[in-house]
Tab-separated table of C-alpha atoms and ligand atoms in Angstrom:
chain	number	residue	atom	x	y	z
V	1235	MET	CA	-24.949	14.114	-9.334
V	1236	LYS	CA	-22.596	11.679	-7.637
V	1237	LYS	CA	-22.213	11.981	-3.902
V	1238	ILE	CA	-18.642	11.904	-2.652
V	1239	LEU	CA	-17.080	11.932	0.789
V	1240	LEU	CA	-13.734	13.750	0.939
V	1241	LEU	CA	-11.590	12.644	3.862
V	1242	THR	CA	-8.418	14.555	4.645
V	1243	THR	CA	-5.477	13.111	6.549
V	1244	GLY	CA	-2.661	15.656	6.072
V	1245	GLY	CA	0.398	15.289	3.821
V	1246	THR	CA	2.072	17.861	1.588
V	1247	ILE	CA	-1.237	18.649	-0.130
V	1248	ALA	CA	-2.477	20.110	3.178
V	1249	SER	CA	0.838	21.550	4.359
V	1250	ARG	CA	2.078	25.056	5.083
V	1251	TRP	CA	5.584	26.334	5.817
V	1252	THR	CA	6.336	26.543	9.542
V	1253	GLU	CA	9.542	27.185	11.486
V	1254	GLN	CA	9.909	23.401	11.678
V	1255	GLY	CA	9.533	22.960	7.913
V	1256	LEU	CA	6.508	21.908	5.862
V	1257	SER	CA	3.789	20.627	8.144
V	1258	PRO	CA	0.094	19.761	7.635
V	1259	GLY	CA	-2.113	22.722	8.600
V	1260	ILE	CA	-4.942	23.018	6.074
V	1261	ASN	CA	-8.351	21.485	6.732
V	1262	CYS	CA	-10.942	19.953	4.402
V	1263	GLN	CA	-12.909	23.212	4.098
V	1264	ASP	CA	-9.758	25.013	2.874
V	1265	ILE	CA	-9.207	22.252	0.319
V	1266	LEU	CA	-12.837	22.309	-0.856
V	1267	GLN	CA	-12.711	26.084	-1.355
V	1268	MET	CA	-9.970	25.573	-3.935
V	1269	LEU	CA	-12.228	23.296	-5.992
V	1270	PRO	CA	-15.231	25.381	-7.136
V	1271	VAL	CA	-15.766	23.482	-10.410
V	1272	LEU	CA	-15.813	20.117	-8.674
V	1273	GLN	CA	-18.288	21.502	-6.140
V	1274	GLU	CA	-20.628	22.431	-8.994
V	1275	ASN	CA	-20.525	18.912	-10.434
V	1276	PHE	CA	-20.581	16.682	-7.364
V	1277	ILE	CA	-22.295	16.643	-3.990
V	1278	ILE	CA	-19.284	16.708	-1.688
V	1279	ASN	CA	-19.269	16.140	2.044
V	1280	SER	CA	-15.950	16.374	3.832
V	1281	LYS	CA	-14.295	15.432	7.080
V	1282	ASP	CA	-10.825	15.878	8.592
V	1283	ILE	CA	-9.954	12.526	10.069
V	1284	PHE	CA	-6.404	13.429	11.112
V	1285	ASN	CA	-3.718	15.870	10.031
V	1286	LEU	CA	-0.378	14.096	9.811
V	1287	ASP	CA	2.680	13.920	7.635
V	1288	SER	CA	2.303	10.415	6.223
V	1289	SER	CA	5.580	9.353	7.878
V	1290	ASN	CA	3.430	9.398	11.030
V	1291	VAL	CA	0.630	7.325	9.486
V	1292	GLN	CA	0.885	3.834	10.959
V	1293	PRO	CA	-1.288	0.710	11.217
V	1294	GLU	CA	-3.537	2.360	13.839
V	1295	GLU	CA	-4.359	5.141	11.357
V	1296	TRP	CA	-5.065	2.553	8.616
V	1297	GLN	CA	-7.541	0.869	10.935
V	1298	TYR	CA	-9.231	4.153	11.783
V	1299	MET	CA	-9.466	5.072	8.096
V	1300	ALA	CA	-10.944	1.661	7.271
V	1301	GLU	CA	-13.574	2.115	10.020
V	1302	VAL	CA	-14.553	5.582	8.786
V	1303	ILE	CA	-14.763	4.341	5.171
V	1304	ALA	CA	-16.818	1.246	6.062
V	1305	GLU	CA	-19.280	3.304	8.084
V	1306	ALA	CA	-19.747	5.946	5.356
V	1307	LEU	CA	-19.664	3.694	2.286
V	1308	PRO	CA	-23.420	2.921	2.019
V	1309	ARG	CA	-24.244	6.651	1.808
V	1310	TYR	CA	-21.774	7.617	-0.942
V	1311	ASP	CA	-20.890	6.765	-4.540
V	1312	GLY	CA	-17.229	6.971	-3.665
V	1313	ILE	CA	-14.698	8.135	-1.124
V	1314	ILE	CA	-11.671	10.314	-1.838
V	1315	ILE	CA	-8.861	10.537	0.695
V	1316	THR	CA	-6.118	13.154	0.606
V	1317	HIS	CA	-2.941	11.702	2.093
V	1318	GLY	CA	0.800	12.306	2.192
V	1319	THR	CA	2.603	10.645	-0.676
V	1320	ASP	CA	5.473	9.119	1.317
V	1321	THR	CA	3.508	6.182	2.744
V	1322	MET	CA	0.423	6.380	0.541
V	1323	ALA	CA	1.266	3.077	-1.176
V	1324	TYR	CA	1.351	1.293	2.213
V	1325	THR	CA	-2.006	2.806	3.196
V	1326	ALA	CA	-3.543	1.899	-0.160
V	1327	SER	CA	-2.318	-1.691	0.119
V	1328	ALA	CA	-3.471	-2.074	3.714
V	1329	LEU	CA	-6.930	-0.714	2.890
V	1330	SER	CA	-7.158	-3.101	-0.085
V	1331	TYR	CA	-7.078	-6.064	2.314
V	1332	MET	CA	-9.088	-4.536	5.174
V	1333	LEU	CA	-11.969	-3.475	2.907
V	1334	GLN	CA	-12.905	-6.893	1.574
V	1335	ASN	CA	-15.126	-7.169	-1.528
V	1336	LEU	CA	-15.194	-3.431	-1.972
V	1337	ASN	CA	-17.749	-2.535	-4.639
V	1338	LYS	CA	-17.212	1.228	-4.759
V	1339	PRO	CA	-14.247	3.505	-5.427
V	1340	VAL	CA	-11.937	4.471	-2.567
V	1341	VAL	CA	-9.420	6.853	-4.124
V	1342	LEU	CA	-6.258	8.142	-2.458
V	1343	THR	CA	-4.544	11.226	-3.759
V	1344	GLY	CA	-2.127	13.913	-2.617
V	1345	ALA	CA	0.396	16.313	-4.059
V	1346	GLN	CA	4.088	17.083	-4.354
V	1347	ILE	CA	3.386	20.812	-3.788
V	1348	PRO	CA	0.895	22.144	-1.180
V	1349	ILE	CA	-2.519	23.088	-2.561
V	1350	GLU	CA	-2.089	26.748	-1.572
V	1351	GLN	CA	1.254	27.134	-3.369
V	1352	MET	CA	1.966	28.267	-6.909
V	1353	PHE	CA	2.392	25.455	-9.488
V	1354	THR	CA	0.699	22.944	-7.195
V	1355	ASP	CA	-0.222	19.563	-8.657
V	1356	ALA	CA	-2.968	19.180	-6.027
V	1357	GLU	CA	-5.842	20.432	-8.172
V	1358	MET	CA	-4.977	18.166	-11.097
V	1359	ASN	CA	-4.553	15.151	-8.813
V	1360	LEU	CA	-7.883	15.831	-7.096
V	1361	GLN	CA	-9.561	16.140	-10.482
V	1362	VAL	CA	-8.193	12.720	-11.461
V	1363	ALA	CA	-9.490	11.321	-8.166
V	1364	PHE	CA	-12.982	12.691	-8.860
V	1365	ALA	CA	-12.775	11.341	-12.431
V	1366	ALA	CA	-11.972	7.882	-11.023
V	1367	VAL	CA	-15.130	7.999	-8.892
V	1368	ASN	CA	-17.123	9.377	-11.802
V	1369	ILE	CA	-16.305	6.452	-14.097
V	1370	GLY	CA	-17.172	3.995	-11.340
V	1371	ILE	CA	-13.892	2.191	-10.726
V	1372	SER	CA	-14.187	-0.305	-7.860
V	1373	GLY	CA	-11.581	-0.895	-5.200
V	1374	VAL	CA	-8.788	1.056	-3.555
V	1375	VAL	CA	-6.807	3.096	-6.077
V	1376	ILE	CA	-4.275	5.923	-6.154
V	1377	ALA	CA	-4.993	8.833	-8.491
V	1378	PHE	CA	-1.858	10.842	-9.281
V	1379	ASP	CA	-0.330	12.724	-12.199
V	1380	GLY	CA	-3.086	11.745	-14.598
V	1381	LYS	CA	-2.951	8.063	-13.731
V	1382	ILE	CA	-5.237	5.723	-11.824
V	1383	ILE	CA	-3.288	2.911	-10.197
V	1384	ASN	CA	-4.464	-0.190	-8.347
V	1385	GLY	CA	-3.587	0.708	-4.730
V	1386	CYS	CA	-1.777	-2.549	-4.009
V	1387	ARG	CA	0.357	-2.227	-7.169
V	1388	SER	CA	1.446	1.325	-6.469
V	1389	VAL	CA	4.914	2.376	-5.344
V	1390	LYS	CA	6.287	5.869	-4.728
V	1391	VAL	CA	9.314	6.039	-6.995
V	1392	ARG	CA	10.190	9.765	-7.026
V	1393	THR	CA	10.730	12.221	-4.188
V	1394	LEU	CA	10.175	15.394	-6.244
V	1395	GLY	CA	8.810	14.499	-9.683
V	1396	PHE	CA	5.114	14.966	-10.299
V	1397	ASP	CA	5.021	11.405	-11.661
V	1398	ALA	CA	5.747	10.161	-8.149
V	1399	PHE	CA	3.870	6.844	-8.421
V	1400	GLU	CA	4.170	3.874	-10.717
V	1401	SER	CA	2.072	0.782	-11.178
V	1402	ILE	CA	4.452	-2.121	-10.649
V	1403	SER	CA	4.059	-5.285	-12.742
V	1404	ALA	CA	0.497	-4.278	-13.665
V	1405	PRO	CA	-0.894	-1.795	-16.202
V	1406	TYR	CA	-2.341	1.515	-15.080
V	1407	MET	CA	-6.069	1.096	-14.487
V	1408	GLY	CA	-6.728	4.359	-16.265
V	1409	GLU	CA	-5.045	7.445	-17.684
V	1410	VAL	CA	-6.531	10.889	-18.104
V	1411	TYR	CA	-6.303	12.544	-21.514
V	1412	ALA	CA	-7.913	15.701	-22.913
V	1413	ASP	CA	-10.842	13.598	-24.156
V	1414	GLY	CA	-11.455	11.936	-20.798
V	1415	VAL	CA	-10.285	8.905	-18.846
V	1416	HIS	CA	-8.923	6.039	-20.914
V	1417	ILE	CA	-9.780	2.942	-18.946
V	1418	LYS	CA	-7.342	0.068	-19.313
V	1419	SER	CA	-8.537	-2.330	-16.649
V	1420	LYS	CA	-11.534	-1.140	-14.672
V	1421	ASN	CA	-12.111	-3.922	-12.203
V	1422	THR	CA	-8.690	-5.418	-11.575
V	1423	CYS	CA	-8.849	-4.388	-7.900
V	1424	VAL	CA	-11.902	-6.423	-6.993
V	1425	LEU	CA	-11.573	-10.077	-7.768
V	1426	ARG	CA	-13.691	-11.772	-5.184
V	1427	LYS	CA	-17.433	-11.878	-5.184
V	1428	GLY	CA	-19.459	-11.423	-2.021
V	1429	THR	CA	-20.731	-8.677	0.196
V	1430	PHE	CA	-18.502	-5.935	1.486
V	1431	LYS	CA	-16.888	-6.709	4.813
V	1432	LEU	CA	-14.558	-4.732	7.077
V	1433	LYS	CA	-11.732	-6.951	8.313
V	1434	LYS	CA	-9.504	-4.514	10.118
V	1435	GLU	CA	-7.441	-6.735	12.424
V	1436	LEU	CA	-3.715	-6.258	11.860
V	1437	CYS	CA	-0.597	-7.602	13.563
V	1438	THR	CA	2.204	-5.052	13.744
V	1439	ASP	CA	4.889	-7.599	14.700
V	1440	VAL	CA	6.227	-7.626	11.148
V	1441	PHE	CA	9.792	-6.741	10.150
V	1442	LEU	CA	11.247	-5.906	6.735
V	1443	LEU	CA	14.879	-6.777	6.057
V	1444	LYS	CA	16.746	-5.769	2.917
V	1445	LEU	CA	19.714	-8.110	2.477
V	1446	ILE	CA	23.195	-6.862	1.696
V	1447	PRO	CA	26.089	-9.094	0.641
V	1448	GLY	CA	27.445	-10.225	4.015
V	1449	THR	CA	24.284	-9.797	6.131
V	1450	ASN	CA	25.083	-11.249	9.545
V	1451	PRO	CA	22.835	-14.300	10.180
V	1452	GLU	CA	22.613	-13.355	13.884
V	1453	ILE	CA	20.141	-10.622	12.963
V	1454	PHE	CA	17.535	-13.391	12.806
V	1455	ASP	CA	18.264	-14.445	16.412
V	1456	TRP	CA	17.526	-10.877	17.470
V	1457	LEU	CA	14.325	-10.761	15.451
V	1458	GLN	CA	13.205	-13.982	17.102
V	1459	GLN	CA	14.010	-12.617	20.561
V	1460	MET	CA	11.965	-9.528	19.735
V	1461	LYS	CA	9.030	-11.882	19.033
V	1462	TYR	CA	8.375	-10.856	15.462
V	1463	ARG	CA	5.646	-13.082	14.010
V	1464	GLY	CA	6.309	-12.142	10.405
V	1465	ILE	CA	9.438	-11.210	8.452
V	1466	VAL	CA	9.654	-9.942	4.888
V	1467	ILE	CA	13.022	-10.401	3.218
V	1468	GLU	CA	14.027	-8.397	0.176
V	1469	ALA	CA	16.451	-10.875	-1.343
V	1470	PHE	CA	18.780	-10.574	-4.339
V	1471	GLY	CA	17.570	-10.755	-7.941
V	1472	ALA	CA	15.019	-13.482	-8.590
V	1473	GLY	CA	15.179	-14.290	-4.878
V	1474	GLY	CA	18.479	-15.492	-3.426
V	1475	THR	CA	20.352	-15.307	-0.120
V	1476	HIS	CA	23.896	-16.333	0.703
V	1477	PHE	CA	24.562	-19.670	2.389
V	1478	GLU	CA	28.372	-19.762	1.980
V	1479	ARG	CA	30.360	-18.529	5.028
V	1480	ARG	CA	27.356	-16.686	6.482
V	1481	ASN	CA	24.509	-19.175	6.278
V	1482	LEU	CA	21.238	-17.282	6.320
V	1483	THR	CA	19.109	-20.231	5.226
V	1484	GLU	CA	19.975	-22.253	8.341
V	1485	LYS	CA	18.603	-19.445	10.528
V	1486	LEU	CA	15.521	-18.990	8.378
V	1487	LYS	CA	14.690	-22.686	8.623
V	1488	LYS	CA	14.750	-22.485	12.436
V	1489	LEU	CA	12.523	-19.415	12.404
V	1490	VAL	CA	9.960	-21.052	10.111
V	1491	GLU	CA	9.979	-24.183	12.304
V	1492	SER	CA	9.243	-22.020	15.330
V	1493	GLY	CA	6.111	-20.638	13.609
V	1494	VAL	CA	7.379	-17.339	12.167
V	1495	SER	CA	5.944	-16.564	8.715
V	1496	ILE	CA	8.680	-15.433	6.322
V	1497	VAL	CA	7.928	-13.970	2.903
V	1498	VAL	CA	10.756	-13.524	0.403
V	1499	CYS	CA	10.605	-11.056	-2.457
V	1500	SER	CA	13.097	-9.353	-4.748
V	1501	GLN	CA	15.039	-6.137	-4.278
V	1502	CYS	CA	14.294	-5.453	-7.942
V	1503	LEU	CA	11.296	-3.192	-8.389
V	1504	TYR	CA	10.087	-4.678	-11.641
V	1505	GLU	CA	9.017	-8.196	-12.604
V	1506	LYS	CA	8.529	-11.229	-10.436
V	1507	SER	CA	10.760	-13.110	-8.034
V	1508	ASP	CA	11.103	-16.832	-8.730
V	1509	LEU	CA	12.720	-18.791	-5.940
V	1510	SER	CA	12.774	-21.997	-7.991
V	1511	LEU	CA	15.218	-20.610	-10.570
V	1512	TYR	CA	18.564	-20.753	-8.742
V	1513	GLU	CA	20.043	-22.950	-6.043
V	1514	VAL	CA	20.236	-19.872	-3.767
V	1515	GLY	CA	16.451	-19.533	-4.094
V	1516	ARG	CA	15.564	-23.221	-3.922
V	1517	ARG	CA	17.359	-23.496	-0.611
V	1518	LEU	CA	15.016	-20.801	0.666
V	1519	LEU	CA	11.964	-22.691	-0.536
V	1520	GLU	CA	13.272	-25.779	1.276
V	1521	CYS	CA	13.293	-23.698	4.493
V	1522	GLY	CA	9.561	-23.159	4.114
V	1523	VAL	CA	9.500	-19.475	3.231
V	1524	ILE	CA	6.505	-18.035	1.371
V	1525	PRO	CA	7.300	-16.720	-2.125
V	1526	GLY	CA	6.388	-13.061	-2.671
V	1527	ARG	CA	5.976	-13.615	-6.448
V	1528	ASP	CA	5.437	-10.288	-8.232
V	1529	MET	CA	4.025	-8.348	-5.282
V	1530	THR	CA	5.463	-4.998	-4.249
V	1531	THR	CA	7.213	-4.801	-0.884
V	1532	GLU	CA	4.408	-2.500	0.325
V	1533	ALA	CA	1.753	-5.021	-0.707
V	1534	ILE	CA	3.644	-7.876	1.003
V	1535	VAL	CA	4.345	-6.088	4.288
V	1536	THR	CA	0.702	-5.025	4.659
V	1537	LYS	CA	-0.630	-8.416	3.536
V	1538	LEU	CA	1.547	-10.113	6.163
V	1539	MET	CA	0.304	-7.722	8.876
V	1540	TRP	CA	-3.256	-8.391	7.749
V	1541	ALA	CA	-2.813	-12.185	7.443
V	1542	LEU	CA	-1.288	-12.401	10.942
V	1543	GLY	CA	-4.189	-10.283	12.186
V	1544	GLN	CA	-6.645	-12.848	10.810
V	1545	THR	CA	-4.979	-16.050	11.991
V	1546	GLU	CA	-2.302	-17.500	14.278
V	1547	ASN	CA	-1.861	-20.540	12.045
V	1548	PRO	CA	1.172	-20.248	9.694
V	1549	LEU	CA	-0.520	-22.612	7.214
V	1550	GLU	CA	-3.443	-20.211	6.940
V	1551	VAL	CA	-1.010	-17.313	6.474
V	1552	ARG	CA	0.448	-19.254	3.527
V	1553	GLN	CA	-3.065	-19.812	2.141
V	1554	ILE	CA	-3.718	-16.072	2.360
V	1555	PHE	CA	-0.554	-15.507	0.305
V	1556	ASP	CA	-1.867	-18.073	-2.204
V	1557	THR	CA	-4.973	-15.906	-2.652
V	1558	ASN	CA	-5.271	-12.844	-4.859
V	1559	TYR	CA	-7.557	-10.404	-3.018
V	1560	ALA	CA	-7.253	-7.172	-4.920
V	1561	GLY	CA	-4.996	-7.745	-7.905
V	1562	GLU	CA	-1.884	-7.557	-5.739
V	1563	VAL	CA	-0.311	-10.774	-7.056
V	1564	THR	CA	-0.085	-12.902	-10.164
V	1565	LEU	CA	-0.697	-16.520	-9.206
V	1566	GLU	CA	0.663	-19.025	-11.715
Q	1056	LIG	N1	6.139	14.208	3.666
Q	1056	LIG	C1	4.900	14.301	2.922
Q	1056	LIG	C2	3.962	13.210	3.413
Q	1056	LIG	O1	4.069	12.098	3.021
Q	1056	LIG	C3	5.172	14.155	1.461
Q	1056	LIG	C4	3.973	14.308	0.556
Q	1056	LIG	O2	2.833	14.326	0.953
Q	1056	LIG	O3	4.207	14.425	-0.676
Q	1056	LIG	O4	3.116	13.501	4.232
């Protein structure tokens, strides 16, 4: 029988109604009690590591989770983490970089309806998570609504629908059918060979800016004054910013020259950004920004925090973005 560690962190799956609204209140023992069949088929140890709505899960929690996982990993066949869905994609992406050369499954799951409530999707999602461990997927993945998704390709796309997560610009790793898990791409999360290593340093001085037509260039002066070391820009279409009347590129050039790492991606959810296609993108490349290619915003923000946690040298940050660690990017 496979040995699994179940870590609980809160989220809707572990929530109950309170006077303040839905709030996490169920512990790992309560969750385990709801899963008698899984308990018959796996050796399951469990631990509550925190009990938060995932809006309150921040880089410090990612680091703590990574520490707990790294310490427990040698003793288990896989680790399953229950987590709120709202920021699960950020957590999954961050863990993908912090847990380098991961050779076992680390599976995040959660639910749109609390596990104690009628019509909950929690049991099904947990079963998919256990199935992902059972088939021996490697890397950090999200198991949800019958799908197994590479963690750093996942995005929450629905607030209420049970199909809350999609795999962006990458196929699902697996899908669960009545005859079992159909594996599409088992090892796309783990691309680099070598021994497992915890690299948990992160820099939280990272800002995400979604452009609107008419964004005031002075915003970048403020970001510089606030000492941000990394900025992610969600630009238009294939990756453009305006330079007529309100010249954003001029400001970005100054920021890059001062040592700030700037990554530009698209506001479009699907398909890649290509800054070389239009003049409005090429001008950005000339400023020295790093192209986000086909990465999700979640994967870029967390990669930038992680890269700036590893090095102070902007050239090395660029090299990190030229490296595919966990299937997060397609490098031409
Ligand atoms: N607000 C909840 C959370 O992210 C939503 C959920 O878990 O589905 O913790």
